[in-house]
Amino acid sequence: MTTTTEAPAVVPNATARKLTYVKAFNEGLAQAMREDENVFVAGEDVAGYGGVFRMFDNLLDEFGPRRMIDTPISEAALVGLGVGAAARGLRPVVDLMFMDFIGVCLDQIVNQAAKMKYMFGGALSVPLTITTASGAGLGAAAQHSQSLEAWLAHVPGLKVVMPCDPYTAKGLTVSAIRDDNPVVVMLNKVLLGSTSEVPEEIYGIPLGQAHTARQGSDVTVIALGRMVGEALAAADELAAEGVEIEVIDPRTVQPLDTETMFASVRRTNRVLVVHEAVTFGGLGAEIAAQIQDAAFDHLDAPVLRIGAPFSPVPFSPVLEKAYVPDRARIAQGCRRLLERS
Amino acid sequence: MAQKKSADAVAHQVSAQVIRDLHERMVRIRLFETEAGKLMEAGKLPGFLHLYVGQEAVAAGVMAALRDDDQITSTHRGHGHAVAKGVGLREMYAELYGRVTGACLGRGGSMHINDLTRGMLGANGIVGAGVPIAVGAAFAARYKGEDSVAVTFFGDGATNIGAFHEGANMAAILGLPVVFVCENNGYAEFTPQSGHMLLTDVADRAAAYGMPSVIVDGMDALAVHRAAADAVERARSGAGPMMIEAKTYRFFDHQGVKGLRHPYRSDEEVAEWKARDPIDLLETRAVADGTATRAELDDVWQRTRDEIAEAIAYAETSPLPDPADLLLNVYSG
């Protein structure tokens, strides 16, 4: 199965159906389970309780305990269960609850799931989906708030998606499940209750295709996950000042659609990359390096990166607010880029 | 009376068939391994080589109790499991040589040989990592309504790692058809068991997960086979996982063939275990009870030698991978 299904476009419409991010995820998962009998869900408190973020609400009622499995708190065995089941032809969805917990099962993700197809000489595929919640903003502190996409995007064999809104959450989740590779779906905790228009039918958003969330001529802002919303808000602020920024949402950070970024850079000549993760060694560095390599002659200023400082995520709300990039910092970054001739 | 004699004759015939099967599997492993060791010493093989010689009774005993559709996960000492499960000798040698005709197209090497068509879900370079994967394979079998089982092989050292404990508990709580086979060769790399756990018997760990266990002489292929047949049947019938601890010994070093006089174990200890060579034990028994003549056993060795020589020649004359295909199979589609 592939992920080439085109997603239906969302046309802004006051009467269209809106769903929350978490319900959009839930709907996409349920539809994917109806579509394919081989899809099952395993994780801690996913079945009886419906997931700590209500991601799996009502699925036990519809799909029963054969396809909705509560497991012990054993992330290594949980991901390993998914790897073994995927190798035997199932399409497991395993939930890691908080992204911070991947440290305890990284071997199964990095050394097993990601490499199995390669080391089997291509004789099998590992259609495993790992769902997890990332991001700061809920006062959940240093062990429940991280954005670790750079760790995973660095590993050949894995795919990583970061949905920025409900529409994208549903489409990327469906594509992750349909994809024959291990895909990590990084849901964002702050976005769980946010709403947007979501088509009722099942649809997949192609993996590895960036989305131009707003067109503009002055600065390209490449924003990951929750930062897409912040960048769009910054764009509104800057538009009032007569500055038009283009917002690119990669949607999938591995594989990364650099062509869409390069094309935008050639039009705007200025780039800001923004992500929630720590700036040092983050994907902003990779994106900046690739743009520099591919479009150096089109740049009027060095590529600017905005991310978190080199610190664990703090607890106190005042510190956490200062830690995570926001619309103000993005707008400020764009102004700095424009100040350079 | 006549009826009983006839039943005994049938039982003897079945047993004779099993013994011959075990013998052939063990000889194949032994020759595959000793020849691989020679190739390594001759500088013909890249990478590492963790030899299985001495432990053949475990792989042979367990695999003789399995069907082709049963799945296994293995260790970094995985050649024996692969050979016994029926993975082709040509593909295995070609993989050791890094040839494109290898079991992993030359991408895996000694530590990663696998074969989906034989239910060999991979040797594994990460200690203990195969345990949860076998649990997943067993889950898939039950999910699909099939009655295949999964066997996970691991060493004594692996039972100190989290993946083993998590996998054992997961299999137990989900009641999955998994057989846990600990090949206790007394050493985690170079550290003796007494230096890495306070237990005498690894099998005691099964009790912590509500899993029955049995300890067998890992040099006695027939004993391993009986225990494995029971555990596999139990798992296949839906009674859940079980652990077998086979006390065994590796005749070569942790890695490679040299270093037998490495100070981490004594010559006396090595000699004591070698005196109980699993193949000698089975051959002595087979000849004594009339299961096979010496000539018949020798014939197995000779046939296998020929097959091994042919497989090595195949590997040596096989093409190397094309560097242009470097990115092959990183992703599906």
XYZ file of C-alpha atoms in Angstrom:
674
model
C 0.000 0.000 0.000
C 1.237 3.503 -0.727
C 0.426 6.981 0.419
C -0.197 8.554 -2.915
C -3.876 9.205 -2.188
C -4.535 12.849 -2.714
C -6.025 14.617 0.250
C -9.213 16.582 -0.338
C -8.536 20.276 -0.067
C -10.159 22.205 2.693
C -12.016 25.223 1.356
C -12.766 27.693 4.156
C -16.480 27.427 4.730
C -18.395 28.729 7.706
C -20.764 25.766 7.713
C -18.129 23.053 7.235
C -17.625 20.481 9.937
C -14.917 21.268 12.444
C -13.149 18.740 14.643
C -10.578 18.979 17.356
C -7.053 17.752 16.661
C -7.497 14.745 18.929
C -10.864 13.823 17.398
C -9.498 14.194 13.893
C -6.687 11.799 14.815
C -9.198 9.417 16.360
C -11.430 9.522 13.285
C -8.543 8.878 10.905
C -7.357 5.950 12.997
C -10.840 4.440 13.212
C -11.321 4.773 9.459
C -7.942 3.178 8.801
C -8.913 0.306 11.100
C -12.177 -0.151 9.189
C -10.279 -0.039 5.921
C -7.769 -2.723 6.878
C -8.393 -5.649 9.194
C -4.640 -5.925 9.796
C -4.493 -2.622 11.662
C -4.491 -2.968 15.443
C -3.577 -0.637 18.303
C -1.408 -1.530 21.292
C -0.256 0.687 24.104
C -0.567 1.687 27.706
C -4.176 2.532 28.624
C -5.238 2.827 24.999
C -8.136 0.372 25.138
C -10.059 0.457 28.399
C -9.254 4.051 29.231
C -9.115 5.450 25.708
C -5.661 6.961 26.078
C -4.493 9.646 28.471
C -5.171 12.299 25.805
C -8.477 10.659 24.694
C -6.807 9.788 21.408
C -8.324 6.301 21.434
C -11.807 7.097 22.777
C -14.551 4.650 21.748
C -12.241 2.469 19.696
C -12.496 -0.449 22.112
C -16.291 -0.349 21.741
C -16.100 -0.630 17.990
C -13.062 -2.833 17.491
C -12.976 -4.956 20.630
C -10.058 -6.306 22.641
C -8.599 -8.246 19.717
C -7.679 -5.020 17.952
C -7.342 -2.640 20.904
C -4.722 -3.988 23.299
C -3.780 -2.594 26.679
C -0.187 -3.499 27.449
C 2.045 -3.293 30.509
C 4.211 -0.174 30.840
C 7.002 -1.719 28.769
C 7.856 0.481 25.838
C 10.671 -1.731 24.545
C 8.395 -4.770 24.445
C 5.584 -2.645 23.034
C 7.590 -1.417 20.063
C 9.144 -4.879 19.684
C 5.634 -6.333 19.579
C 4.911 -3.930 16.755
C 8.097 -4.819 14.891
C 7.469 -8.558 15.108
C 3.811 -8.205 14.176
C 4.650 -5.909 11.261
C 7.269 -8.358 10.037
C 4.500 -10.967 9.988
C 2.191 -8.862 7.854
C 0.121 -6.825 10.309
C -0.054 -3.027 10.447
C 0.437 -2.203 14.112
C -0.195 1.200 15.641
C 1.691 1.414 18.927
C 1.309 4.386 21.208
C 4.140 5.795 23.276
C 1.974 8.363 25.068
C 4.662 10.993 25.724
C 7.497 11.314 23.230
C 9.990 11.587 26.070
C 9.502 7.857 26.692
C 11.221 6.846 23.460
C 14.522 6.755 25.311
C 13.527 3.451 26.883
C 12.659 1.813 23.565
C 15.009 3.525 21.165
C 16.782 0.269 20.343
C 13.601 -1.264 19.012
C 12.885 1.849 16.945
C 16.388 2.609 15.683
C 18.113 -0.767 15.485
C 15.142 -3.012 14.793
C 12.191 -1.267 13.119
C 14.279 1.097 11.016
C 16.808 -1.470 9.766
C 14.802 -4.638 9.365
C 13.814 -4.215 5.731
C 17.368 -3.249 4.816
C 18.928 -6.164 6.650
C 16.411 -8.620 5.210
C 17.630 -7.688 1.757
C 14.238 -6.126 1.075
C 12.319 -9.354 1.669
C 9.891 -7.712 4.070
C 8.575 -4.354 5.108
C 7.793 -2.975 8.555
C 4.491 -1.093 8.286
C 4.632 0.076 11.874
C 3.094 3.317 13.088
C 4.243 4.829 16.363
C 2.016 7.534 17.779
C 3.173 9.864 20.493
C 2.581 13.321 21.929
C 5.384 15.852 21.846
C 5.919 19.449 22.765
C 5.960 21.890 25.639
C 3.270 24.267 26.857
C 1.318 22.254 29.384
C 3.627 22.702 32.340
C 4.561 19.057 32.010
C 8.259 19.812 32.625
C 11.482 18.339 31.361
C 10.487 14.664 31.046
C 7.077 15.155 29.416
C 7.560 18.076 27.019
C 10.297 17.384 24.514
C 10.341 17.588 20.732
C 12.833 14.928 19.658
C 12.159 14.793 15.930
C 15.818 15.413 15.117
C 16.815 12.166 16.830
C 14.439 10.179 14.664
C 14.815 12.062 11.389
C 18.535 11.241 11.587
C 17.868 7.498 11.315
C 17.633 5.992 7.812
C 14.546 3.812 7.594
C 12.254 5.873 9.791
C 9.699 8.454 8.711
C 8.549 11.252 10.979
C 5.444 13.391 10.617
C 4.453 16.477 12.628
C 0.834 17.520 12.045
C 0.139 21.198 12.690
C -3.678 21.106 12.803
C -6.642 18.668 12.902
C -6.936 18.360 9.119
C -3.276 17.430 8.858
C -3.407 15.184 11.920
C -6.063 13.007 10.326
C -4.465 12.868 6.888
C -0.948 12.188 8.077
C -2.144 9.523 10.524
C -3.982 7.678 7.758
C -0.937 7.898 5.497
C 1.347 6.701 8.286
C -0.806 3.616 8.783
C -1.012 2.925 5.047
C 2.738 3.395 4.600
C 4.910 0.289 4.466
C 7.680 1.881 6.541
C 7.942 2.630 10.247
C 6.420 6.079 10.742
C 6.427 8.122 13.932
C 3.404 10.416 14.242
C 4.323 13.299 16.526
C 1.103 14.798 17.779
C 1.443 18.077 19.629
C 0.011 18.311 23.134
C -0.891 21.994 22.972
C -2.840 21.444 19.757
C -4.993 18.577 21.067
C -8.034 20.768 21.631
C -7.557 23.058 18.626
C -10.093 22.860 15.803
C -10.149 23.082 12.035
C -12.274 21.871 9.156
C -11.865 18.163 8.618
C -13.444 16.212 5.747
C -15.544 13.261 6.873
C -14.189 10.761 4.361
C -10.935 8.911 4.879
C -7.983 10.631 3.217
C -4.232 10.464 3.354
C -1.874 13.385 3.073
C 1.138 12.278 1.018
C 4.247 11.806 3.136
C 7.220 13.863 2.069
C 5.241 16.719 0.542
C 5.468 20.142 2.124
C 2.443 22.432 2.261
C 2.561 26.140 1.600
C 0.335 27.346 4.398
C 0.507 30.997 3.308
C 1.980 32.625 0.274
C 4.167 35.690 0.554
C 6.977 37.460 -1.220
C 9.292 38.855 1.455
C 10.449 36.079 3.775
C 10.075 32.284 3.766
C 9.282 30.884 7.196
C 9.712 27.123 7.421
C 7.813 26.028 10.522
C 7.555 22.594 12.107
C 4.489 21.249 13.898
C 2.903 23.709 16.282
C 5.162 26.471 14.998
C 3.072 26.601 11.788
C 0.248 28.262 13.723
C 2.654 30.667 15.388
C 4.181 31.532 12.025
C 0.745 32.198 10.508
C -0.061 34.483 13.437
C 3.251 36.262 12.923
C 2.360 36.624 9.253
C -0.860 38.436 10.170
C 1.104 40.756 12.417
C 3.683 41.467 9.718
C 1.045 41.934 7.015
C -0.192 44.937 8.986
C 3.329 46.335 8.573
C 3.278 45.681 4.853
C 5.488 42.594 4.998
C 4.301 39.399 3.302
C 5.807 36.186 4.614
C 5.419 32.778 3.084
C 4.835 29.936 5.549
C 5.986 26.451 4.586
C 4.827 23.473 6.639
C 7.032 20.468 5.784
C 4.417 18.184 7.448
C 6.880 15.314 7.111
C 10.359 15.972 8.462
C 11.666 12.625 7.176
C 11.493 12.435 4.211
C 11.866 16.189 3.930
C 10.475 18.014 0.898
C 13.324 20.415 0.271
C 12.272 21.265 -3.291
C 9.238 23.236 -2.099
C 11.516 25.118 0.294
C 14.140 25.862 -2.351
C 11.492 27.162 -4.752
C 10.153 29.485 -2.077
C 13.616 30.728 -1.160
C 14.302 31.583 -4.790
C 11.221 33.842 -4.678
C 11.701 35.496 -1.282
C 15.489 35.395 -0.863
C 15.177 35.282 2.937
C 14.586 32.295 5.180
C 13.734 31.695 8.787
C 13.394 28.153 10.146
C 11.456 27.711 13.369
C 10.916 24.664 15.541
C 10.055 23.915 19.119
C 13.042 21.649 19.622
C 16.398 22.841 20.936
C 18.164 24.845 18.229
C 21.544 23.110 18.607
C 21.659 20.097 16.317
C 18.003 20.591 15.459
C 16.390 20.215 12.044
C 16.785 23.951 11.508
C 20.503 23.324 11.095
C 19.879 20.659 8.465
C 17.368 22.784 6.573
C 19.640 25.833 6.706
C 22.578 23.823 5.402
C 20.586 22.374 2.530
C 19.225 25.776 1.520
C 22.697 27.233 1.660
C 23.918 24.415 -0.548
C 21.095 24.568 -3.075
C 20.185 28.254 -3.189
C 23.120 30.247 -1.826
C 23.075 32.665 -4.735
C 19.438 33.491 -4.020
C 19.976 34.438 -0.391
C 20.036 38.092 0.657
C 20.794 37.143 4.260
C 22.057 34.098 6.139
C 19.362 31.569 6.983
C 18.069 32.323 10.472
C 17.071 29.637 12.935
C 14.712 29.999 15.876
C 14.289 27.187 18.369
C 14.504 26.455 22.058
C 17.579 27.396 24.099
C 20.020 24.649 25.078
C 18.190 23.623 28.206
C 15.721 20.998 29.381
C 12.127 22.216 29.185
C 11.382 24.196 32.368
C 8.314 23.736 34.534
C 7.358 27.187 35.755
C 4.916 28.710 33.241
C 6.877 31.936 33.028
C 10.037 30.025 32.136
C 8.264 27.669 29.776
C 6.749 30.616 27.894
C 10.188 32.137 27.484
C 11.534 28.767 26.338
C 9.203 27.961 23.431
C 9.416 30.096 20.286
C 6.277 32.125 19.595
C 4.735 34.489 17.053
C 6.571 37.488 18.517
C 9.986 35.881 18.129
C 9.111 34.728 14.635
C 7.970 38.227 13.634
C 11.089 39.687 15.170
C 13.220 37.213 13.258
C 11.564 38.195 9.993
C 12.204 41.887 10.718
C 15.872 41.120 11.396
C 16.150 39.293 8.074
C 14.571 42.235 6.264
C 16.940 44.702 7.874
C 19.797 43.101 5.972
C 20.105 44.465 2.484
C 2.092 -59.139 23.843
C 2.535 -59.011 20.121
C 0.712 -55.709 20.073
C 3.124 -54.215 22.615
C 6.133 -55.311 20.632
C 4.709 -53.642 17.583
C 4.152 -50.381 19.523
C 7.740 -50.515 20.778
C 8.961 -51.005 17.254
C 7.031 -47.970 16.057
C 8.324 -45.881 18.964
C 11.861 -46.984 18.202
C 11.452 -46.101 14.561
C 10.130 -42.617 15.426
C 12.938 -42.090 17.873
C 15.492 -43.288 15.333
C 14.130 -40.814 12.816
C 14.405 -37.987 15.343
C 17.962 -38.956 16.243
C 19.020 -39.018 12.619
C 17.353 -35.631 12.104
C 19.100 -34.142 15.128
C 22.407 -35.601 14.016
C 22.173 -34.159 10.545
C 21.221 -30.697 11.827
C 24.148 -30.742 14.273
C 26.669 -31.882 11.692
C 25.530 -29.146 9.324
C 26.021 -26.524 12.020
C 29.399 -27.924 13.096
C 30.819 -28.020 9.609
C 29.350 -24.682 8.610
C 30.918 -23.117 11.668
C 34.324 -24.754 11.599
C 34.719 -23.937 7.915
C 33.606 -20.348 8.537
C 36.218 -20.169 11.287
C 38.916 -21.337 8.896
C 37.838 -18.752 6.321
C 38.006 -16.060 8.972
C 41.470 -17.163 10.046
C 42.537 -17.110 6.418
C 41.470 -13.486 6.265
C 38.741 -14.140 3.725
C 35.776 -12.828 5.740
C 35.219 -9.210 6.768
C 33.679 -8.248 10.097
C 33.051 -10.359 13.165
C 32.314 -14.050 13.569
C 30.632 -15.406 16.705
C 30.845 -19.167 16.449
C 28.201 -21.537 17.790
C 30.300 -24.721 17.960
C 29.542 -26.661 21.145
C 25.960 -25.418 21.380
C 24.589 -27.407 18.391
C 22.327 -29.602 20.483
C 20.202 -26.599 21.399
C 19.520 -25.328 17.897
C 19.037 -28.823 16.513
C 16.829 -29.968 19.393
C 14.544 -26.960 19.228
C 14.338 -26.642 15.461
C 13.476 -30.315 15.039
C 10.344 -29.525 17.064
C 9.299 -26.667 14.775
C 7.448 -26.359 11.508
C 8.588 -24.198 8.614
C 5.933 -21.602 9.432
C 7.074 -21.284 13.043
C 9.185 -18.199 13.624
C 12.453 -17.750 15.464
C 14.485 -14.768 16.595
C 18.150 -15.288 17.228
C 21.256 -13.782 18.738
C 24.569 -12.478 17.439
C 25.678 -16.140 17.659
C 22.989 -16.988 15.157
C 24.507 -19.206 12.444
C 23.515 -22.380 14.252
C 19.904 -21.310 14.523
C 19.766 -20.316 10.864
C 21.353 -23.551 9.637
C 19.099 -25.664 11.823
C 16.002 -23.731 10.697
C 16.878 -24.524 7.110
C 18.357 -21.313 5.765
C 20.394 -22.108 2.651
C 24.117 -22.667 3.205
C 24.949 -20.894 -0.043
C 23.082 -17.742 0.995
C 24.680 -17.872 4.418
C 28.270 -18.172 3.214
C 27.627 -15.554 0.536
C 26.450 -13.213 3.281
C 29.594 -13.860 5.341
C 31.598 -12.920 2.262
C 29.534 -9.756 1.741
C 28.308 -10.918 -1.664
C 25.151 -9.711 -3.342
C 23.842 -13.287 -3.382
C 23.906 -13.361 0.417
C 20.874 -13.805 2.646
C 20.829 -10.029 3.218
C 22.245 -9.071 -0.212
C 25.523 -8.394 1.573
C 23.931 -5.731 3.780
C 23.779 -7.720 6.996
C 26.786 -9.975 7.477
C 27.310 -12.638 10.092
C 25.347 -10.948 12.872
C 22.196 -10.295 10.868
C 21.432 -13.369 8.800
C 17.731 -13.907 8.305
C 15.320 -15.635 5.984
C 11.644 -14.847 6.008
C 10.843 -17.923 3.938
C 12.246 -20.166 6.675
C 10.704 -18.286 9.591
C 14.126 -16.960 10.556
C 13.356 -13.439 11.753
C 16.947 -12.515 12.132
C 20.107 -12.922 14.064
C 20.508 -9.715 16.022
C 23.455 -7.549 16.885
C 21.709 -6.164 19.951
C 21.694 -8.475 22.963
C 18.127 -9.348 23.960
C 16.475 -7.365 21.180
C 14.980 -10.394 19.476
C 12.863 -11.263 22.503
C 10.089 -8.673 22.017
C 10.166 -9.231 18.261
C 9.344 -12.907 18.766
C 6.521 -11.808 21.034
C 5.233 -9.680 18.153
C 5.504 -12.581 15.721
C 3.504 -14.748 18.113
C 0.960 -11.971 18.471
C 0.588 -11.842 14.690
C 0.042 -15.594 14.501
C -2.764 -15.452 17.032
C -4.229 -12.298 15.463
C -4.412 -14.049 12.105
C -5.845 -17.202 13.611
C -2.821 -19.310 12.682
C -1.334 -21.897 15.003
C 2.326 -21.157 14.418
C 4.545 -20.426 17.412
C 7.556 -18.174 17.910
C 10.783 -19.204 19.579
C 13.239 -16.653 20.861
C 16.832 -17.667 21.521
C 18.972 -15.643 23.906
C 21.998 -16.140 26.119
C 22.377 -16.005 29.875
C 23.773 -12.482 29.580
C 20.706 -11.267 27.693
C 18.478 -12.045 30.642
C 19.957 -9.031 32.421
C 18.626 -6.648 29.799
C 15.253 -4.919 29.927
C 13.989 -6.184 26.595
C 14.104 -9.763 27.912
C 12.098 -8.955 31.033
C 9.618 -6.754 29.210
C 9.188 -9.350 26.488
C 8.707 -12.189 28.959
C 6.084 -10.270 30.897
C 4.354 -9.120 27.722
C 4.152 -12.665 26.356
C 2.862 -13.956 29.674
C 0.223 -11.278 30.203
C -1.018 -11.597 26.618
C -0.813 -15.414 26.801
C 1.086 -15.654 23.530
C 2.587 -18.771 21.893
C 6.234 -17.996 22.572
C 8.953 -20.376 23.694
C 11.844 -18.667 25.468
C 15.058 -20.627 24.959
C 17.991 -19.533 27.080
C 21.250 -20.937 25.788
C 23.219 -20.659 28.962
C 26.834 -21.088 27.922
C 28.069 -19.662 31.190
C 29.538 -16.487 29.774
C 28.253 -13.072 28.794
C 30.996 -12.275 26.333
C 33.960 -12.799 28.682
C 32.169 -12.439 32.024
C 31.219 -15.668 33.772
C 27.636 -16.087 34.950
C 28.711 -15.670 38.570
C 29.976 -12.225 37.622
C 26.730 -10.979 36.103
C 23.906 -12.531 38.102
C 23.479 -14.052 41.540
C 21.281 -16.868 40.256
C 22.494 -20.358 39.435
C 19.594 -21.077 37.134
C 18.329 -18.522 34.623
C 15.113 -20.542 34.518
C 14.259 -19.083 37.936
C 13.586 -15.799 36.157
C 10.576 -17.283 34.369
C 8.717 -17.625 37.669
C 8.739 -13.849 38.016
C 6.408 -13.694 35.017
C 4.181 -16.596 35.936
C 5.812 -18.678 33.239
C 6.714 -22.354 33.676
C 10.274 -23.337 32.948
C 12.454 -26.379 32.555
C 16.203 -26.912 32.721
C 17.818 -29.313 30.270
C 21.276 -30.616 29.482
C 22.168 -28.445 26.526
C 24.714 -30.964 25.294
C 22.041 -33.642 24.925
C 20.130 -32.979 21.712
C 17.452 -35.523 22.483
C 16.788 -33.993 25.905
C 16.568 -30.520 24.376
C 14.272 -31.853 21.697
C 11.885 -33.455 24.174
C 11.669 -30.283 26.235
C 11.197 -28.166 23.127
C 8.530 -30.461 21.710
C 6.586 -30.155 24.977
C 6.950 -26.372 25.156
C 6.056 -25.905 21.491
C 3.020 -28.128 21.795
C 1.964 -26.258 24.909
C 2.313 -22.913 23.162
C 0.551 -24.167 20.038
C -2.384 -25.366 22.075
C -2.877 -21.882 23.521
C -1.450 -22.515 26.999
C 0.959 -19.586 26.727
C 4.690 -19.075 26.926
C 7.302 -21.269 28.579
C 11.019 -21.049 29.150
C 13.686 -23.656 28.500
C 17.136 -23.161 29.956
C 19.713 -25.284 28.160
C 23.051 -25.532 29.956
C 25.617 -25.534 27.207
C 29.064 -24.294 26.288
C 30.794 -22.539 23.408
C 33.955 -24.316 22.333
C 35.481 -21.323 20.555
C 35.927 -17.887 21.946
C 33.277 -15.186 22.179
C 34.397 -13.898 18.804
C 36.554 -15.629 16.220
C 38.349 -18.934 16.640
C 41.546 -18.027 18.450
C 41.947 -17.147 22.098
C 40.861 -20.456 23.629
C 43.613 -19.956 26.182
C 42.316 -16.544 27.120
C 42.586 -16.368 30.903
C 38.865 -15.823 31.466
C 38.300 -19.582 31.480
C 40.582 -22.490 32.267
C 41.852 -25.188 29.912
C 40.412 -27.739 32.316
C 36.977 -26.212 32.070
C 37.071 -26.140 28.272
C 38.351 -29.743 28.152
C 35.658 -30.891 30.561
C 32.913 -29.532 28.327
C 34.554 -30.726 25.132
C 34.542 -34.213 26.585
C 30.769 -33.928 26.358
C 30.699 -32.857 22.719
C 27.004 -32.930 21.771
C 27.628 -34.642 18.446
C 29.834 -37.344 19.992
C 27.196 -37.944 22.649
C 24.447 -38.439 20.098
C 26.594 -40.593 17.795
C 27.649 -42.864 20.654
C 24.020 -43.296 21.635
C 22.896 -43.894 18.061
C 25.496 -46.576 17.436
C 24.909 -48.214 20.826
C 21.168 -48.558 20.391
C 21.388 -49.534 16.749
C 19.765 -46.383 15.372
C 22.607 -45.889 12.938
C 25.851 -47.535 11.985
C 29.135 -45.690 12.088
C 29.239 -45.836 8.317
C 25.838 -44.176 8.071
C 26.938 -41.386 10.390
C 30.157 -40.912 8.463
C 28.103 -40.666 5.324
C 26.217 -37.694 6.806
C 29.519 -35.963 7.535
C 30.777 -36.606 4.030
C 27.613 -35.483 2.273
C 27.539 -32.345 4.371
C 31.227 -31.635 3.720
C 30.527 -31.774 0.017
C 27.558 -29.461 0.362
C 29.585 -26.999 2.443
C 32.439 -26.996 -0.057
C 29.981 -26.331 -2.856
C 28.353 -23.502 -0.862
C 31.706 -21.854 -0.146
C 32.668 -22.081 -3.812
C 29.316 -20.489 -4.689
C 29.959 -17.653 -2.244
C 33.500 -17.065 -3.421
C 32.464 -16.834 -7.052
C 29.379 -14.729 -6.395
C 29.419 -11.078 -7.437
C 29.921 -8.283 -4.947
C 27.120 -5.745 -4.460
C 27.082 -2.800 -6.847
C 27.923 0.419 -4.976
C 25.340 2.103 -7.197
C 22.737 0.151 -5.203
C 23.925 1.526 -1.887
C 20.508 2.931 -0.956
C 18.552 -0.178 -1.861
C 15.901 -1.224 0.661
C 16.339 1.610 3.121
C 12.650 2.296 2.619
C 9.731 0.421 1.120
C 8.246 2.049 -1.944
